[in-house]
Structures are given as C-alpha cells and as structure tokens.
XYZ file of C-alpha atoms in Angstrom:
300
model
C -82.975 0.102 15.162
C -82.007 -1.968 12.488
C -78.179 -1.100 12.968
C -78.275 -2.240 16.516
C -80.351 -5.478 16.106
C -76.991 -6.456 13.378
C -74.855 -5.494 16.218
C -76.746 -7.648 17.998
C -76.752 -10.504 15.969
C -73.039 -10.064 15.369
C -72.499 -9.980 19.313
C -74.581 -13.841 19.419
C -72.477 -15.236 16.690
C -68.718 -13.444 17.595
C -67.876 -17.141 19.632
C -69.003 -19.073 16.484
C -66.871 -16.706 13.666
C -64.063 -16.239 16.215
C -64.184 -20.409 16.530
C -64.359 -20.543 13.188
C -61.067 -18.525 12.159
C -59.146 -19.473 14.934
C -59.465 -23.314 15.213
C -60.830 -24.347 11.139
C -59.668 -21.207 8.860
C -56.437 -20.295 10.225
C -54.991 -24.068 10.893
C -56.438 -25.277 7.688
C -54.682 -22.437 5.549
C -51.363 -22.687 7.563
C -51.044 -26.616 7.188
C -51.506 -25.712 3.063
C -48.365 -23.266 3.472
C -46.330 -25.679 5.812
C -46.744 -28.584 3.201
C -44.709 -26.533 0.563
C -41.932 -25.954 3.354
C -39.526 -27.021 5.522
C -41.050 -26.139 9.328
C -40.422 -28.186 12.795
C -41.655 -25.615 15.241
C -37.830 -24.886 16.049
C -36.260 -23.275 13.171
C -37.434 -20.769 10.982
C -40.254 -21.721 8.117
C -38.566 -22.638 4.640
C -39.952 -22.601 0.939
C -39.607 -26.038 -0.569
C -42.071 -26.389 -3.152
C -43.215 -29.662 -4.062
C -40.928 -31.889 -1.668
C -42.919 -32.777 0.923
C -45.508 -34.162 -1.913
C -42.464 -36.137 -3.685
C -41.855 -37.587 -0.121
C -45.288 -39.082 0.011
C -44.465 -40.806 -2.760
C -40.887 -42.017 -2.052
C -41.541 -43.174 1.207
C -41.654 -47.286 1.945
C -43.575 -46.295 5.177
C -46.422 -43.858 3.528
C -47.047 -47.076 1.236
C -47.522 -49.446 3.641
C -49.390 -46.772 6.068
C -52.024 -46.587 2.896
C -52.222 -50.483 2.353
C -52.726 -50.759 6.314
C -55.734 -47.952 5.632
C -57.565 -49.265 2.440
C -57.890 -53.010 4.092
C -59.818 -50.678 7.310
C -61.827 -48.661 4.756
C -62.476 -52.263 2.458
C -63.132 -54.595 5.386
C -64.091 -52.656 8.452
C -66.237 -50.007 6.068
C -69.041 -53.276 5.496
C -68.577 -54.773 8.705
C -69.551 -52.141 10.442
C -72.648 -50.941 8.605
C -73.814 -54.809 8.465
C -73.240 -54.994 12.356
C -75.194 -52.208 12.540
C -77.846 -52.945 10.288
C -78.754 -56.775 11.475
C -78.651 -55.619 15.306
C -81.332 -52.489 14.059
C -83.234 -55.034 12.460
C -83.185 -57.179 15.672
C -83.413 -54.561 18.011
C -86.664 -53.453 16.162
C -88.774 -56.713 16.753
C -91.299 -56.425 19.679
C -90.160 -58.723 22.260
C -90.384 -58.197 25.904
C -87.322 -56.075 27.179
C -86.606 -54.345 23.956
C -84.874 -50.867 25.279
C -82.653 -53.115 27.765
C -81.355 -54.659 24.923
C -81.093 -51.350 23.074
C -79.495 -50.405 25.910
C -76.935 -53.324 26.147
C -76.095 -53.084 22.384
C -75.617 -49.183 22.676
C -73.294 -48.753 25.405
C -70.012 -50.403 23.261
C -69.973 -46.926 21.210
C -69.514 -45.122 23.786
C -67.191 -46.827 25.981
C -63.981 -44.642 25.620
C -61.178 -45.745 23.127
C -58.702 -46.584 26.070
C -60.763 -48.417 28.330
C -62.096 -50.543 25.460
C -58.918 -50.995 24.509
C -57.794 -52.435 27.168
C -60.936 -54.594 27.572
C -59.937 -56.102 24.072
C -55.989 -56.521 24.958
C -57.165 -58.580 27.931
C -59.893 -60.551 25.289
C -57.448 -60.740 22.947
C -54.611 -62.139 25.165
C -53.345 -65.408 23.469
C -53.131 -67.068 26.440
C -55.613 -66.250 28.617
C -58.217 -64.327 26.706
C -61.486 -65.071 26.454
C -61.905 -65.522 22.923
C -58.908 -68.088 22.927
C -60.088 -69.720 26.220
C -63.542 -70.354 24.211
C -61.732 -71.766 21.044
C -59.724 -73.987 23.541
C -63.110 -75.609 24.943
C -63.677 -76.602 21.969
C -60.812 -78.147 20.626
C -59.299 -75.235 18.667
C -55.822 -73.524 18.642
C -56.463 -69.504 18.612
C -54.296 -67.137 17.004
C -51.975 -64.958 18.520
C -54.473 -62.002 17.788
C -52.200 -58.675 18.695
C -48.508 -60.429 18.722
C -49.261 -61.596 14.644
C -48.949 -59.372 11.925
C -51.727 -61.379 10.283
C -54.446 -61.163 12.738
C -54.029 -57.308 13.880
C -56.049 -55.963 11.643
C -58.188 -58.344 11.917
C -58.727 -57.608 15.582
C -59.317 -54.257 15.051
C -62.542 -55.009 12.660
C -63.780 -57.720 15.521
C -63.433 -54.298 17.886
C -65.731 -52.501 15.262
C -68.553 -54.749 14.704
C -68.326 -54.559 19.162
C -68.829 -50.872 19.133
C -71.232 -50.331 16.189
C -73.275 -49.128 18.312
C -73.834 -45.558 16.951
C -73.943 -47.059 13.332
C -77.022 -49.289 14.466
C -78.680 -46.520 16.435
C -79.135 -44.623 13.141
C -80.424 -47.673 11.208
C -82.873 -48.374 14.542
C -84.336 -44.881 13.983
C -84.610 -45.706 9.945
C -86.443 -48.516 10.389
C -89.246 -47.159 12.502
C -89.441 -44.453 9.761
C -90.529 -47.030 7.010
C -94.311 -46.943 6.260
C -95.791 -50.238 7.865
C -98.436 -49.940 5.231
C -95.442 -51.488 3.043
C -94.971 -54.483 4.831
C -98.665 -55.037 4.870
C -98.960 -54.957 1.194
C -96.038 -57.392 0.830
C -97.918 -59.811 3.548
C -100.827 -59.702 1.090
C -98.523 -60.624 -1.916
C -97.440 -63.421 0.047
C -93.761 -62.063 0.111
C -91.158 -63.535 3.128
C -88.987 -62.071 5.376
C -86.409 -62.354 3.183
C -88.208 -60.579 0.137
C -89.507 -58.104 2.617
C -85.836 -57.474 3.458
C -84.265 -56.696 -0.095
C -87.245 -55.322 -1.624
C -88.686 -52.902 1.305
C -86.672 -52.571 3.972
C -83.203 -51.872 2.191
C -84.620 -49.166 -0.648
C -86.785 -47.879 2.084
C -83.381 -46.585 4.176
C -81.153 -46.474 1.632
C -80.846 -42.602 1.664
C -79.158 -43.991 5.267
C -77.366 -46.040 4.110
C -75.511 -43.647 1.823
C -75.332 -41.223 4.905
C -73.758 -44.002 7.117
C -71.175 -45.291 4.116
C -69.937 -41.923 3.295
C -69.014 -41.176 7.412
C -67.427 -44.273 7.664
C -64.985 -44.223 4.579
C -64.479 -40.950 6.060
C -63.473 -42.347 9.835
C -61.455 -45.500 8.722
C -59.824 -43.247 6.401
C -58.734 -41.321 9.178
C -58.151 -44.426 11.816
C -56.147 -43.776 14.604
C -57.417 -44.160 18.483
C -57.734 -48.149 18.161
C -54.636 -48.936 16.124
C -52.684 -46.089 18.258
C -53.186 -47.086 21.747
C -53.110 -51.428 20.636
C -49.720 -50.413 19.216
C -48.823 -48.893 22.625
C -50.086 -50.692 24.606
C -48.079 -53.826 22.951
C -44.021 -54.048 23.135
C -44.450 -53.176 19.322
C -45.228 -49.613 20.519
C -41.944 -49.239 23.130
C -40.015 -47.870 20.053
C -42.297 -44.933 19.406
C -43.365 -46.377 15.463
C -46.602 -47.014 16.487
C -46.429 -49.630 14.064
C -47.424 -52.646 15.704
C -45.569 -56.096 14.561
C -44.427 -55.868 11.310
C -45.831 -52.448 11.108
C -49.220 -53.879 10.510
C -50.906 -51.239 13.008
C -49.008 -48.379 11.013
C -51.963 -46.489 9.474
C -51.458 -43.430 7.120
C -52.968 -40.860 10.389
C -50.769 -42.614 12.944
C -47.533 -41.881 10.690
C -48.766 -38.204 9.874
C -48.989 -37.997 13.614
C -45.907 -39.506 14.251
C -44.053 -37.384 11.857
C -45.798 -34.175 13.017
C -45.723 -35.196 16.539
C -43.088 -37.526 17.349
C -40.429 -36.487 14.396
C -41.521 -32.838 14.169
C -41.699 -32.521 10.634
C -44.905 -30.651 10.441
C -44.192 -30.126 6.490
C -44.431 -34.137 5.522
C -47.477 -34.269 7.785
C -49.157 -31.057 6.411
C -48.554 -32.821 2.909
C -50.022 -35.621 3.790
C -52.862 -34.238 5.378
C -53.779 -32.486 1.971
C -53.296 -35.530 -0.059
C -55.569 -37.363 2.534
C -58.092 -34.740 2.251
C -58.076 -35.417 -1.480
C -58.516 -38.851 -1.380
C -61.253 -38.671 0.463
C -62.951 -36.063 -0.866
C -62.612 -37.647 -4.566
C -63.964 -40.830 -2.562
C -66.768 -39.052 -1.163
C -67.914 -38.104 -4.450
C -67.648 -41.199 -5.913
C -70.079 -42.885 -4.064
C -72.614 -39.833 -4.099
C -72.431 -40.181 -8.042
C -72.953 -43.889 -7.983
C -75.237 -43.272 -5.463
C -77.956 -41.925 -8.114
C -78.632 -45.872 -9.431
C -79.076 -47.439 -5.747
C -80.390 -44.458 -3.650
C -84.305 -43.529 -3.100
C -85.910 -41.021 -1.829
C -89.597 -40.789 -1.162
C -90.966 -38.809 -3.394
C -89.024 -41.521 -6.523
C-alpha cells in the first residue's frame, strides 16, 4: 500500500522533476561546461579553460554593456520602487472610484513589451511626440529622447516609473496589512502625515520593501525587452548591435544575447552568464545582510 501510494506520488510530480532536469538542471550545467570551451552549435565542443572569462575582461564592449547596466540597476532600481510606493499610498486613500483608478494605474505592467514600446517610440518622437509637443506649449525645446545617447537611458527609466504597476500592486496589498490601530495612536500623539509616513508606514512594510529591492536589482540586472526592441526599432538597431546610438542601449544581457544568438559564440555568452549570476548573487546578499539594521518584522 505504501509502495504504490510513492508510485503514486512519483507519477503527480514526474512533469515537475522531468521540467526540472530538462529545462533548469541540464541547461544550467551545460552553459558551466560551454564557458570553459570553444562551442558555436556548428563545430565540435573545445576545452579552453579560462578564455572565455579573460574575454570578459578584455572586451571594450562587456565594459560599456556593464556601465549601461549599473546606471539601470542605480537609477531605475529607486525609481521604480518610489513609483510604486507613492501611487500605493495614493491608491490606498478612500475616495470615490478607488478600484478604477487601481485599475488605470495597473494595466501599464501588463501591457506587453512591444506594444508599449511602440507606444513610447511614438511619445518619445522628437518631433511629434507627446511629451515634446507638451514642452513646446510651453515654451521649451525637448530632447531628442531615443536619437541622443544622453537621454536613452533616461527614457527607458521614464518607461519604468509608466509600468510600475506590479511594483505598486505589492506595496497596495502592504499597506492594507499595517495595523490601523498604529495610525490611531500616532493621531493621538499629534504626529502628521509626514511623521506617520517615516515612522509607521515605511518600518511597517519594510520586510516589502526588501522583497521588492532584491527582484528588481535582480530584473535591471538582467534588462533586455525595453532596451532590445527601442534599439530595433531605431536605425541604431539596422546593424544587428543592438546598441542603440553610441551604444548607449548596449546592456550586458543584450550583448550575451547577441554573442550567443547573433555571433554564435555560446562560450563568451555562457561565461558571461556565470559571471552575471555572480554578481548578482553577491548583490543579493549584500542587501539581505544590510538588511538586518533597516528591516522589521512583527514580532521585533
């Protein structure tokens, strides 16, 4: 009896262990043996040790790929969590028509990466965008927001705080999780908004907080489906870089795609894989150790 209700349970969870080797074991261990070789899908795999890591850091390219990616993960990183957090905090006053605007603030995140994309080339347009139509009412000259290599990145941060959506549905959900017997007290005290803010409200979710700061060092370390299609989508991208003007738009994923995908050298792009896995990791647990002086939980 006990043999077949195993059996059982082994028949349930085959699809989730077969899943599991298949698409996360096996690719993860092959990309570790393909960045110590030589391997472009068309010749046979060859042992080269420790040159596809030297590579890394040879390249001009990888440099200014990791540049492009630590101003995402140092400006975009805040922007979106504060975009997130103030439009919670608005969302969760009780006004008349509250889950319309929930609604309304929602659906950015989940517009798909091309169509917003090409919402935001068309907003972005120098010449007859919206953005730069506004600053011409009133008197200003707008940039050239996707054709300059100073205001791509730029761009791509306005298109995050647009579809932080899923950032501030998290911090909504937060927020009605923090005791209103709290605020009450503070009303006693006299405290303001502001005090009620910094004092309550922020040590109250800050177990979010963390939880929302470590995924998204871990997405704009990885950025790609903005910066990739902008880049195509612009003469920039006819060349196949994917760099954007003065490769401004080349971030360190949309290289390792382009030389895994585009170049075929799957053993620079399994290297750099690895070494972006590290990174982040050692990242990750950075801010989970620093986390012990600004993070509470309930029971602290």
């Amino acid at each position: 009896m006990r043999r077949k209700a195993n059996l059982t349970g082994l028949l349930f969870s085959a699809p989730f262990i077969l899943g599991l080797l298949v698409f996360t074991l096996y690719p993860t261990g092959a990309s570790l043996v393909y960045s110590f070789s030589d391997f472009n899908l068309f010749k046979p795999l060859a042992w080269v040790g420790l040159d596809n890591y030297k590579w890394i850091f040879q390249e001009k390219e990888v440099s200014k790929s990791i540049l492009n990616t630590l101003y995402m993960v140092l400006l975009a990183t805040p922007v979106s969590l504060i975009a997130g957090l103030l439009t919670a905090q608005l969302l969760n006053l009780k006004v008349k028509g509250q889950s319309i605007f929930r609604t309304f603030f929602y659906i950015p995140s989940i517009v798909p990466v091309i169509a917003s994309s090409l919402v935001w080339m068309w907003v972005l347009n120098p010449k007859s965008g919206l953005i730069n139509s506004l600053l011409d009412l009133a008197g200003l000259r707008g940039p050239n927001w996707l054709l300059d290599a100073a205001w791509t990145k730029p761009s791509l941060i306005l298109m995050t705080a647009w579809g932080s959506g899923g950032v501030m549905i998290i911090f909504l959900a937060a927020l009605q999780d923090v005791p209103r017997s709290l605020y009450e007290s503070a009303d006693i005290d006299g405290a303001g908004s502001v005090r009620k803010f910094f004092s309550i409200t922020l040590p109250s979710i800050s177990p979010i907080i963390l939880f929302q700061l470590v995924m998204s060092l871990i997405v704009y370390f990885q950025y790609f489906a903005q910066a990739f299609m902008l880049a195509s989508l612009t003469n920039s991208g006819a060349d196949q870089t994917m760099a954007g003007p003065e490769k401004s738009l080349l971030f360190y994923a949309i290289l390792l795609y382009r030389e895994a995908f585009v170049d075929f050298r799957m053993g620079h792009a399994s290297a750099m894989a690895w070494v972006l896995f590290i990174i982040t990791a050692l990242v990750t647990w950075l801010v989970f150790r620093s986390s012990k002086r600004w993070v509470t939980y309930g029971g602290d």
